[in-house]
Short mmCIF file of C-alpha atoms and ligand atoms in Angstrom, two decimals:
data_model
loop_
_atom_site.label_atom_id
_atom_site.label_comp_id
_atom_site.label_asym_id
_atom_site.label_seq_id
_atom_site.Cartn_x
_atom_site.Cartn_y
_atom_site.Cartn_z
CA UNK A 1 87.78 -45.92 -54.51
CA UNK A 2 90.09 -45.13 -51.51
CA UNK A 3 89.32 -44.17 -48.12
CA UNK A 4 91.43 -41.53 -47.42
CA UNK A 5 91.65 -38.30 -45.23
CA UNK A 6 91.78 -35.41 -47.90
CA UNK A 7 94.71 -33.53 -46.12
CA UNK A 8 96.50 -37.15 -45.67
CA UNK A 9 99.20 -35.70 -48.22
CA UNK A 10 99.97 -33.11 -46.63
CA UNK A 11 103.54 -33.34 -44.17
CA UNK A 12 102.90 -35.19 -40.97
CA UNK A 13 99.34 -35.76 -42.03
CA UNK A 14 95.87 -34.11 -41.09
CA UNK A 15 95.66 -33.80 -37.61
CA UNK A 16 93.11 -36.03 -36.09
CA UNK A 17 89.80 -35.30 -34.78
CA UNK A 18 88.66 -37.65 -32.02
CA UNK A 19 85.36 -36.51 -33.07
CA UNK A 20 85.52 -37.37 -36.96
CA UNK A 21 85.09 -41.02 -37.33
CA UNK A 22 88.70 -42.38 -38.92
CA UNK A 23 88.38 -43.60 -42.24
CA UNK A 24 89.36 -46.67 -40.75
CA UNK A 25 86.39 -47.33 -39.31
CA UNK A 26 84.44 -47.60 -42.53
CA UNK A 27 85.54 -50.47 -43.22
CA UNK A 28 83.09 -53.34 -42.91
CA UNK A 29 82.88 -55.84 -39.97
CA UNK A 30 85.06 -59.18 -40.79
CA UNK A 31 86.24 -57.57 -44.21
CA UNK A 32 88.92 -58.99 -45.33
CA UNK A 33 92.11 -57.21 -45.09
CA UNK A 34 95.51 -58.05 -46.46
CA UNK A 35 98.80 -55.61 -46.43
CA UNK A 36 101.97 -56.39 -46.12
CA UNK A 37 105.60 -54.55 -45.62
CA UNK A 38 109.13 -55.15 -47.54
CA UNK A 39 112.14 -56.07 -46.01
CA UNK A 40 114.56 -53.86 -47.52
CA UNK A 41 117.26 -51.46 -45.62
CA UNK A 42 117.02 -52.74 -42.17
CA UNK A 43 113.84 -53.03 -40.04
CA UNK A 44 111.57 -50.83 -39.72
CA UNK A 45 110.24 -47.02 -39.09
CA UNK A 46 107.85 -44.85 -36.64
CA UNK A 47 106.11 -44.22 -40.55
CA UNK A 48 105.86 -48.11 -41.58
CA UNK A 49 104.27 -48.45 -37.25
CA UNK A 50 102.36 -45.43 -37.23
CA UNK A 51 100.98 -45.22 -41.12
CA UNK A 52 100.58 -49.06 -41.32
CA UNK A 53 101.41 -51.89 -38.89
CA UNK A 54 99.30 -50.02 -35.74
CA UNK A 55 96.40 -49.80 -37.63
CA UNK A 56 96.66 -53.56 -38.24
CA UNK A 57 96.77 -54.15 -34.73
CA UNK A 58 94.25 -52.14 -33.77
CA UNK A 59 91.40 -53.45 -35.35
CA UNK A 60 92.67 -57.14 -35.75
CA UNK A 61 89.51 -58.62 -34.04
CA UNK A 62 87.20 -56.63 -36.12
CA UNK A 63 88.85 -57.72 -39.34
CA UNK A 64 89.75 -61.38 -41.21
CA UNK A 65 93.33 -60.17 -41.68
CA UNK A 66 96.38 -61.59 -43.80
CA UNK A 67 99.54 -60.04 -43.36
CA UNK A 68 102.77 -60.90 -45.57
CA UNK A 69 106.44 -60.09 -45.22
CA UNK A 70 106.74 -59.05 -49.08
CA UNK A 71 110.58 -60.77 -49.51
CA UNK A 72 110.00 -60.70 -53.14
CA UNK A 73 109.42 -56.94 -53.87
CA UNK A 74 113.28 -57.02 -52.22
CA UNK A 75 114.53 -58.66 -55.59
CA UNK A 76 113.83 -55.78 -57.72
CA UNK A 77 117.25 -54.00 -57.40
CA UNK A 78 119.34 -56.68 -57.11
CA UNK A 79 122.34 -54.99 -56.74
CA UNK A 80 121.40 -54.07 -53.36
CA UNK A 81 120.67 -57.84 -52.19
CA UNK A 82 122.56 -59.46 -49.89
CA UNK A 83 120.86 -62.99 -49.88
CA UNK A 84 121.90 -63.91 -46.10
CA UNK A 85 121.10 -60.67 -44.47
CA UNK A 86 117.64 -60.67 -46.77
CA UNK A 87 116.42 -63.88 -45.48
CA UNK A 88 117.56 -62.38 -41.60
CA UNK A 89 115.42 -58.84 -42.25
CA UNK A 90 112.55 -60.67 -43.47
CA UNK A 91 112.56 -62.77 -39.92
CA UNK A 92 113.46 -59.84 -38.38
CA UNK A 93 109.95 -57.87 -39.62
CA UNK A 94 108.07 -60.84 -38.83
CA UNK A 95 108.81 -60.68 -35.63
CA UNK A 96 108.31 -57.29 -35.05
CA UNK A 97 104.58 -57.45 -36.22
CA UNK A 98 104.67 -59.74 -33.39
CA UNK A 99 106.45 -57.60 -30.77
CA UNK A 100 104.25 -54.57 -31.68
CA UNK A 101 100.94 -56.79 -31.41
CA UNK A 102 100.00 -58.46 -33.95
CA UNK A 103 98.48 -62.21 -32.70
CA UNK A 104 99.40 -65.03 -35.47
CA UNK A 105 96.60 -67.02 -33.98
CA UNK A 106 94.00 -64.05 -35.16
CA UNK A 107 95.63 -63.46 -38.18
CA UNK A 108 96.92 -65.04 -40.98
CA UNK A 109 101.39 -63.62 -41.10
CA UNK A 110 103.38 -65.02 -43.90
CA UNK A 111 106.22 -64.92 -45.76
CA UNK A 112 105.24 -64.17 -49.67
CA UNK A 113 107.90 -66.47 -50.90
CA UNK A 114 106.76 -69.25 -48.82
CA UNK A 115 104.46 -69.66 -51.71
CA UNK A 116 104.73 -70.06 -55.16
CA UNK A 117 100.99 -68.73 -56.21
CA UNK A 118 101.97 -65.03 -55.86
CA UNK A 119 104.85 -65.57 -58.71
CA UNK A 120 102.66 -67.46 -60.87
CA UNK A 121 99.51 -65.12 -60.56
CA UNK A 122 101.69 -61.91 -61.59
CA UNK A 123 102.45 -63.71 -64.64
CA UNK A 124 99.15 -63.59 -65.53
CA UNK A 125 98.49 -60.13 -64.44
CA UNK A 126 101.59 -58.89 -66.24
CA UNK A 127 99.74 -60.38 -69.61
CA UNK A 128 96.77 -58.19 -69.03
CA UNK A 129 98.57 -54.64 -67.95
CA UNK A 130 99.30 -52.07 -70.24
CA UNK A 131 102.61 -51.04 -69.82
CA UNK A 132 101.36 -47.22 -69.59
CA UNK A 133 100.04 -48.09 -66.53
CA UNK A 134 103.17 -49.22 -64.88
CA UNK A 135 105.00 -46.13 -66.48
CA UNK A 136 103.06 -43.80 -64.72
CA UNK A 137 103.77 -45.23 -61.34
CA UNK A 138 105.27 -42.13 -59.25
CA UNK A 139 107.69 -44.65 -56.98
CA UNK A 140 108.65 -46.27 -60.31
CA UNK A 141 109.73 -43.61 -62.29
CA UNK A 142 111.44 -41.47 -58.71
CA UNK A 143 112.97 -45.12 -58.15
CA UNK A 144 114.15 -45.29 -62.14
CA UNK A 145 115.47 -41.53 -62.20
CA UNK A 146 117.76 -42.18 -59.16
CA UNK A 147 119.66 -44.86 -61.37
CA UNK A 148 121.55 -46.02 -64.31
CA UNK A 149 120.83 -49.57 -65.17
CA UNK A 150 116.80 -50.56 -64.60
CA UNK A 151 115.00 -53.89 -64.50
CA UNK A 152 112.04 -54.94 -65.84
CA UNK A 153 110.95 -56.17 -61.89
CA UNK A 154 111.59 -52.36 -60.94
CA UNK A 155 108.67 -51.28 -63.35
CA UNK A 156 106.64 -54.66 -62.93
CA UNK A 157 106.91 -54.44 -58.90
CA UNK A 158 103.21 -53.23 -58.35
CA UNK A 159 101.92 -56.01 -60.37
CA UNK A 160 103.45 -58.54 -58.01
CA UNK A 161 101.77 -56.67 -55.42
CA UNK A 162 98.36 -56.70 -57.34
CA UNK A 163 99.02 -60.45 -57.27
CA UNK A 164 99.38 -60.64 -53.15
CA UNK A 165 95.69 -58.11 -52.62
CA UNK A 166 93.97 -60.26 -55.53
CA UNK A 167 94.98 -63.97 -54.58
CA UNK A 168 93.36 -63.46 -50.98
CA UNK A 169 89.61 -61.48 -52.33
CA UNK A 170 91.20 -58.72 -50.19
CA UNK A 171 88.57 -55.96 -49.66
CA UNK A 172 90.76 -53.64 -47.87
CA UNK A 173 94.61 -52.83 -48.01
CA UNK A 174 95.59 -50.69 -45.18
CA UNK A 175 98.36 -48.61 -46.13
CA UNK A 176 100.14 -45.55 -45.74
CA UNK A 177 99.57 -42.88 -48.21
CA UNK A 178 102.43 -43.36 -50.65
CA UNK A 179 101.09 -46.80 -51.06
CA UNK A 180 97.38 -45.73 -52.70
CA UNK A 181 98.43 -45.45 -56.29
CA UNK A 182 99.66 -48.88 -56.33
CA UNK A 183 96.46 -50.08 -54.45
CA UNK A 184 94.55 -48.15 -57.46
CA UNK A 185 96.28 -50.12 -59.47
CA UNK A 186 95.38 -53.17 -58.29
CA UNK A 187 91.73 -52.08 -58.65
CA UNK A 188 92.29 -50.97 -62.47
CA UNK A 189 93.97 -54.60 -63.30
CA UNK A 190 91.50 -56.24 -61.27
CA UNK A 191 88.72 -54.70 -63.10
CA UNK A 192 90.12 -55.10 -66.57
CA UNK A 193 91.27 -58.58 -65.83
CA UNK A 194 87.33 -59.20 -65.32
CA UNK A 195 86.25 -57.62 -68.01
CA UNK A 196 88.74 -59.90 -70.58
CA UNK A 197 87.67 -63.37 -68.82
CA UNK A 198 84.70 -62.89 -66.91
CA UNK A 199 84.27 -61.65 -62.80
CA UNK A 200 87.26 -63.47 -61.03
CA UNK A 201 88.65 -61.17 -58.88
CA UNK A 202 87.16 -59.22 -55.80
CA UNK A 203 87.67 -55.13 -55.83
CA UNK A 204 90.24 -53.73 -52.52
CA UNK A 205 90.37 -50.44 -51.61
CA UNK A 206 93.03 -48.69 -49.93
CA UNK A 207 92.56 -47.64 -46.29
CA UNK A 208 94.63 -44.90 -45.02
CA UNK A 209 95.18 -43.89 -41.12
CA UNK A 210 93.39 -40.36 -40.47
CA UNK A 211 97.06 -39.13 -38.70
CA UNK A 212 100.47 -39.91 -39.47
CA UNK A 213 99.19 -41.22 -42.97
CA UNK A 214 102.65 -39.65 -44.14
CA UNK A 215 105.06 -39.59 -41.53
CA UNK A 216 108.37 -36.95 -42.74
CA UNK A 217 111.77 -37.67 -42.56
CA UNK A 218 112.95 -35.87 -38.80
CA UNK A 219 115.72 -33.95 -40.83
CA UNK A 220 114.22 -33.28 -44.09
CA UNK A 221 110.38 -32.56 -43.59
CA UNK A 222 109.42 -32.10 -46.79
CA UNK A 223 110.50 -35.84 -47.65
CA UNK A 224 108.92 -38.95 -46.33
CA UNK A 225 110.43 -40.87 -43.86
CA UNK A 226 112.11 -43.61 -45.92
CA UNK A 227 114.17 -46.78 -45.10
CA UNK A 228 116.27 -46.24 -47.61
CA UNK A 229 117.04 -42.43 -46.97
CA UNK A 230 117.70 -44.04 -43.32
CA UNK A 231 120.19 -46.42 -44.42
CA UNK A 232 122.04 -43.47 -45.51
CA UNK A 233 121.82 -40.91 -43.14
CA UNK A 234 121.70 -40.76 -39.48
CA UNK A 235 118.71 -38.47 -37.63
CA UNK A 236 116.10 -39.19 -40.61
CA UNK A 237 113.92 -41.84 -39.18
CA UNK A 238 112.85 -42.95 -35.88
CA UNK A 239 113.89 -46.84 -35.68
CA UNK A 240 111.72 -49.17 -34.04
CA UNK A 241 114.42 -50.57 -33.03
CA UNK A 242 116.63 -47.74 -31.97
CA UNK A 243 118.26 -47.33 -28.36
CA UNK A 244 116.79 -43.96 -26.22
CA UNK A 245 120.70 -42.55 -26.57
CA UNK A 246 120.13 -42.67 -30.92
CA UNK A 247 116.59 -41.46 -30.33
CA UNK A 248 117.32 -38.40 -28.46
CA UNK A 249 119.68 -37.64 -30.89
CA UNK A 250 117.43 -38.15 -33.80
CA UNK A 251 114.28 -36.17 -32.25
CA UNK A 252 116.37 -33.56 -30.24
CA UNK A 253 118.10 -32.19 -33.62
CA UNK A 254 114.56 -32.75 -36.10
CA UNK A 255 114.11 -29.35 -37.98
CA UNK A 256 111.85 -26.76 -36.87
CA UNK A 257 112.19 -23.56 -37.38
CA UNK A 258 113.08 -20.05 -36.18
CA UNK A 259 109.54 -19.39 -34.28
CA UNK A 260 106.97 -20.60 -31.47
CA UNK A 261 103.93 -21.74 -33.77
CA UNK A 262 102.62 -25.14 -32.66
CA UNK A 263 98.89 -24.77 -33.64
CA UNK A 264 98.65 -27.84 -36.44
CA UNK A 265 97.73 -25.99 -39.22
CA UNK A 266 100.34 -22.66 -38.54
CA UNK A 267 102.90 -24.86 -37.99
CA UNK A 268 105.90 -25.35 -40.12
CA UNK A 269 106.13 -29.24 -42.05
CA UNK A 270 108.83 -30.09 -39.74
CA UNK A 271 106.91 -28.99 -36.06
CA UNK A 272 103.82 -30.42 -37.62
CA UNK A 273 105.42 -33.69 -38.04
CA UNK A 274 106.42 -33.41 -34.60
CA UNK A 275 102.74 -32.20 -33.10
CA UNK A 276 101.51 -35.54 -35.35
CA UNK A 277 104.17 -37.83 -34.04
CA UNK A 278 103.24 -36.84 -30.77
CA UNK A 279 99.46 -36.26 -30.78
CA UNK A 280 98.83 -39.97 -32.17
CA UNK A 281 100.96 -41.47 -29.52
CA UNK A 282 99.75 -40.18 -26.99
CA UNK A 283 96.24 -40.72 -28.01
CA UNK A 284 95.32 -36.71 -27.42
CA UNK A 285 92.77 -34.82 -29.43
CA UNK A 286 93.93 -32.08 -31.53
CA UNK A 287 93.17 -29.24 -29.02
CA UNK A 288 94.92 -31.49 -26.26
CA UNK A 289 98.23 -30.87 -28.27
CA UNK A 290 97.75 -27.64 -28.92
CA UNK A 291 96.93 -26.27 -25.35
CA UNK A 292 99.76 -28.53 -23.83
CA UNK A 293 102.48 -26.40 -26.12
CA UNK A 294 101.03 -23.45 -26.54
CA UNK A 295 103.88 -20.78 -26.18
CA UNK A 296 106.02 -23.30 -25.42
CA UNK A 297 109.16 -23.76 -27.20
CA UNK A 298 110.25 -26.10 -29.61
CA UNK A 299 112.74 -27.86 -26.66
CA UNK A 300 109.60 -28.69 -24.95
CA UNK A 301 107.64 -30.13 -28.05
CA UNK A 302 110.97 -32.35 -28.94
CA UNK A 303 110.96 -33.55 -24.98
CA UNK A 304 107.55 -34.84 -25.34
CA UNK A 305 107.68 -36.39 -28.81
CA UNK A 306 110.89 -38.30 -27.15
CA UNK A 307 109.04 -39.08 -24.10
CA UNK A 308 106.24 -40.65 -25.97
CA UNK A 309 107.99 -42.79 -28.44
CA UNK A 310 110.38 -44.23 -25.67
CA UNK A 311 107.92 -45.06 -24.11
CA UNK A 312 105.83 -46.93 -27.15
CA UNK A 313 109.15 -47.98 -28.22
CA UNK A 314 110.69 -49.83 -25.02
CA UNK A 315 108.25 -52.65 -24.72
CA UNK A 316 107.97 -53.37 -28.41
CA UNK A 317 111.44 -53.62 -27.77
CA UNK A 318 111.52 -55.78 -25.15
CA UNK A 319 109.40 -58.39 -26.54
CA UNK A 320 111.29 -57.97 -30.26
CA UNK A 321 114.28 -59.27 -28.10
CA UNK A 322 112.23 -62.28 -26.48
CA UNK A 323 111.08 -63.77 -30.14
CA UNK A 324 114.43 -62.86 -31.76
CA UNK A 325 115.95 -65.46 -29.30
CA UNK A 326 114.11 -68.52 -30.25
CA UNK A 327 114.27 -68.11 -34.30
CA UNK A 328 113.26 -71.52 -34.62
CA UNK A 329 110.06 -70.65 -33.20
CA UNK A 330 109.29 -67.65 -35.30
CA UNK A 331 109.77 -70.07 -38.26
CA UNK A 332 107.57 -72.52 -37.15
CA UNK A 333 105.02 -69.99 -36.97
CA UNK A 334 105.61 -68.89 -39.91
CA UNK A 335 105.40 -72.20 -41.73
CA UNK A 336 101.73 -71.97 -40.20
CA UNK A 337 101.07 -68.80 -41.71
CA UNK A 338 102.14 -70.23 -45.20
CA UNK A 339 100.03 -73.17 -45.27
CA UNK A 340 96.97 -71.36 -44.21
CA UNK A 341 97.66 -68.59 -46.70
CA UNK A 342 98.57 -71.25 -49.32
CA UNK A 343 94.87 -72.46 -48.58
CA UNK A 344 93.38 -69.47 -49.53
CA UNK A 345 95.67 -68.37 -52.27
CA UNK A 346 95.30 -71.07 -54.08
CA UNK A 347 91.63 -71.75 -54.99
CA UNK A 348 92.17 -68.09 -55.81
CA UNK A 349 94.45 -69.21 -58.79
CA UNK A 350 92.74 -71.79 -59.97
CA UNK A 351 89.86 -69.57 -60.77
CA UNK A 352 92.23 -67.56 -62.07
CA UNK A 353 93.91 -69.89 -64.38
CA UNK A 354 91.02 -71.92 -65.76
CA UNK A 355 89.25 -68.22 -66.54
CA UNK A 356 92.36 -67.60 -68.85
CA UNK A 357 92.45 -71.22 -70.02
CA UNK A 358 95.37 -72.49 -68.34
CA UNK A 359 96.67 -75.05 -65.92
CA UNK A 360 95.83 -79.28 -65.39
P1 TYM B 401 106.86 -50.47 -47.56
O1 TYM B 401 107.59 -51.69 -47.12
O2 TYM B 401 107.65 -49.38 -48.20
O3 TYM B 401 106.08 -49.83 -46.36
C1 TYM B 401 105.28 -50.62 -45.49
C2 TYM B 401 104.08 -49.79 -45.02
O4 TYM B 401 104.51 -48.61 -44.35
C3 TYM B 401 103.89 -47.46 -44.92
N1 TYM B 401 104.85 -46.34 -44.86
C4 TYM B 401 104.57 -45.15 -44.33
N2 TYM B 401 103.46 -44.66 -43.74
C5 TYM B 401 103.50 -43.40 -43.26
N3 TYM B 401 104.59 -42.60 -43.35
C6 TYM B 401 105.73 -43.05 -43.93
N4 TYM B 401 106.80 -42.26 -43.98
C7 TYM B 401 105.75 -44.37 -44.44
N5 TYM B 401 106.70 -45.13 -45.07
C8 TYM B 401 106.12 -46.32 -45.32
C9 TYM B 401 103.61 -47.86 -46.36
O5 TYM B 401 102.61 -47.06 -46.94
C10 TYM B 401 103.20 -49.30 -46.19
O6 TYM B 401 101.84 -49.40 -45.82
N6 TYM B 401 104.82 -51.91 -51.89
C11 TYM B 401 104.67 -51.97 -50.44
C12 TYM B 401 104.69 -53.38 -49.88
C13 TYM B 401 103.64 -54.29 -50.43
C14 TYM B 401 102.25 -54.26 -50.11
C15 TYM B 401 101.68 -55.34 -50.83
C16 TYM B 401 101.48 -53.43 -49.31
C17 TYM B 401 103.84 -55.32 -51.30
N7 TYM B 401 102.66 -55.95 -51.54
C18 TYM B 401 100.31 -55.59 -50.77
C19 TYM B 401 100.11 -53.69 -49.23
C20 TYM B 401 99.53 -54.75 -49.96
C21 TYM B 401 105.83 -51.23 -49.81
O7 TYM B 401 106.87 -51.06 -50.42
O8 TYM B 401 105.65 -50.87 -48.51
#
């Protein structure tokens, strides 16, 4: 069961209609909510803001949230870790849920190995998954094609993460779209787990924005905009972090195409990306967007897409700067965030481990 625009797949998402209620606002009043982000290649993306880490903001006093800086999901090709700069990214994200809004006194923010219970539940959950599952996972097998030697944590990664939704009776994991099959997942272990040893866990559902659900890459629009291809190549992603000189550089150069089409569903991937980009940031309803640039040229559509995110970006910024100064602070907050989620997480496995016959 996922929530999710039908067109979400498509390149730069559906466009959204102010007048068609967003998926997200099916979900239940105080549901509890639980995502999280990993802190892998750098900080992070417009795609992790606008396809995840908004939404969380946005309805964080409707919801009974817990949000996690996934550090352990970073271990899985550990060729690629570098343990000093790991433990600096995953303070780094933290505080950028803060700078773009998120309130640690209305929320639960954590960092998942702060904790021991979400190892020691995906122990268990690794006994009851069928290894078929995990060997259908799309990011699995793209992540296993692009290299020689493969762990076993590579293929086991989205039972760790069934672990983090199932430990907190998450109803609702608000993702972007590339997320949902592991979220499915979690449902299908979930459900056989309670079939084996009786109704333990609660059911989560996926919950994907109704724009910007899969934000491209600014030079490649058929691919999604990735930290990783990022790392790698300049003019891909739009930083959250980046300066207005790297951002005009990145935006001014995206792809497009030879013509003038900028009605959403005419429109090339890469000028729909850019109509997306632009239309959710500056909060406009699809025929907004579509007047504003009609027979406009592409220069124009690039101006206002840069316009826009400098001007989301620079106080998110600003206030990333202020709580990057005073680390100490950010881990004392975050030491908070562990002990409450610790409180919840771990009646959570103790149902868990007496059901399977287990523990003290
Ligand atoms: P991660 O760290 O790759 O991405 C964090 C969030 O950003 C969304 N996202 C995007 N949305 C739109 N367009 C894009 N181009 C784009 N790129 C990334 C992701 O969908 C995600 O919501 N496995 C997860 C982390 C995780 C997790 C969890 C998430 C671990 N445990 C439990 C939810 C619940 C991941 O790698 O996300």
């Amino acid at each position: 069961m996922t929530s999710t625009d039908p067109t979400a797949g498509s390149p730069g998402g559906s466009p959204a209609n102010a007048s068609v209620a967003a998926p997200d606002e099916t979900v239940p009043p105080r549901a509890r909510v639980f995502s999280g982000m990993k802190p892998t290649d750098g900080v992070l993306h417009l795609g992790n803001y606008l396809g995840a880490l908004r939404g969380w903001v946005a309805h964080q006093d409707e919801r009974d949230s817990v949000f996690c800086v996934v550090d352990l999901h970073a271990l899985t090709i550990p060729e690629a870790v570098d343990p000093a700069e790991l433990r600096s990214t995953t303070r780094a994200i933290a505080a950028l849920y803060f700078a773009c809004g998120l309130d640690p006194e209305r929320n639960v923010v954590f960092v998942q190995s702060h904790l021991t219970e979400h190892a020691e539940c995906t122990w268990i959950l690794n006994c009851v998954t069928p290894l078929g599952w995990l060997h259908r996972m799309t990011q699995f097998k793209a992540q296993a094609e692009a290299r020689e030697s493969v762990g076993s944590g590579l293929l086991t990664y989205p039972v760790l993460q069934a672990a983090d939704i199932l430990l907190y009776d998450t109803e609702v994991v608000p993702v972007g779209e590339d997320q949902v099959q592991h979220i499915e997942l979690t449902r299908d272990i979930a459900v056989r787990f309670n079939r084996l040893f009786g109704d333990t866990f609660v059911l989560p559902r996926a919950v994907v924005p109704k724009a910007a659900a899969r934000v491209m890459g600014l030079d490649d629009p058929l691919a999604k905009m990735s930290k990783s291809i990022a790392a790698e190549r300049a003019g891909h992603a739009i930083g959250l972090l980046d300066s207005p000189a790297v951002l005009k550089k990145a935006i001014m150069s995206a792809v497009t195409d030879s013509g003038r089409e900028t009605r959403f569903e005419h429109a090339s991937p890469g000028v729909r990306n850019l109509l997306t980009i632009y239309q959710v940031l500056a909060d406009a309803k699809v025929e907004q967007v579509e007047e504003r640039f009609a027979g406009e040229g592409y220069g124009t559509l690039k101006k206002a897409v840069l316009e826009v995110v400098v001007e989301t970006l620079t106080p998110i910024q600003a206030r990333d700067a202020e709580l990057m100064r005073d680390p100490a602070e950010l881990d004392a907050i975050l030491a908070r965030g562990a002990e409450q989620a610790r409180a919840m997480a771990a009646p959570t496995l103790a149902r868990v481990k007496a059901a399977v016959g287990v523990g003290a």
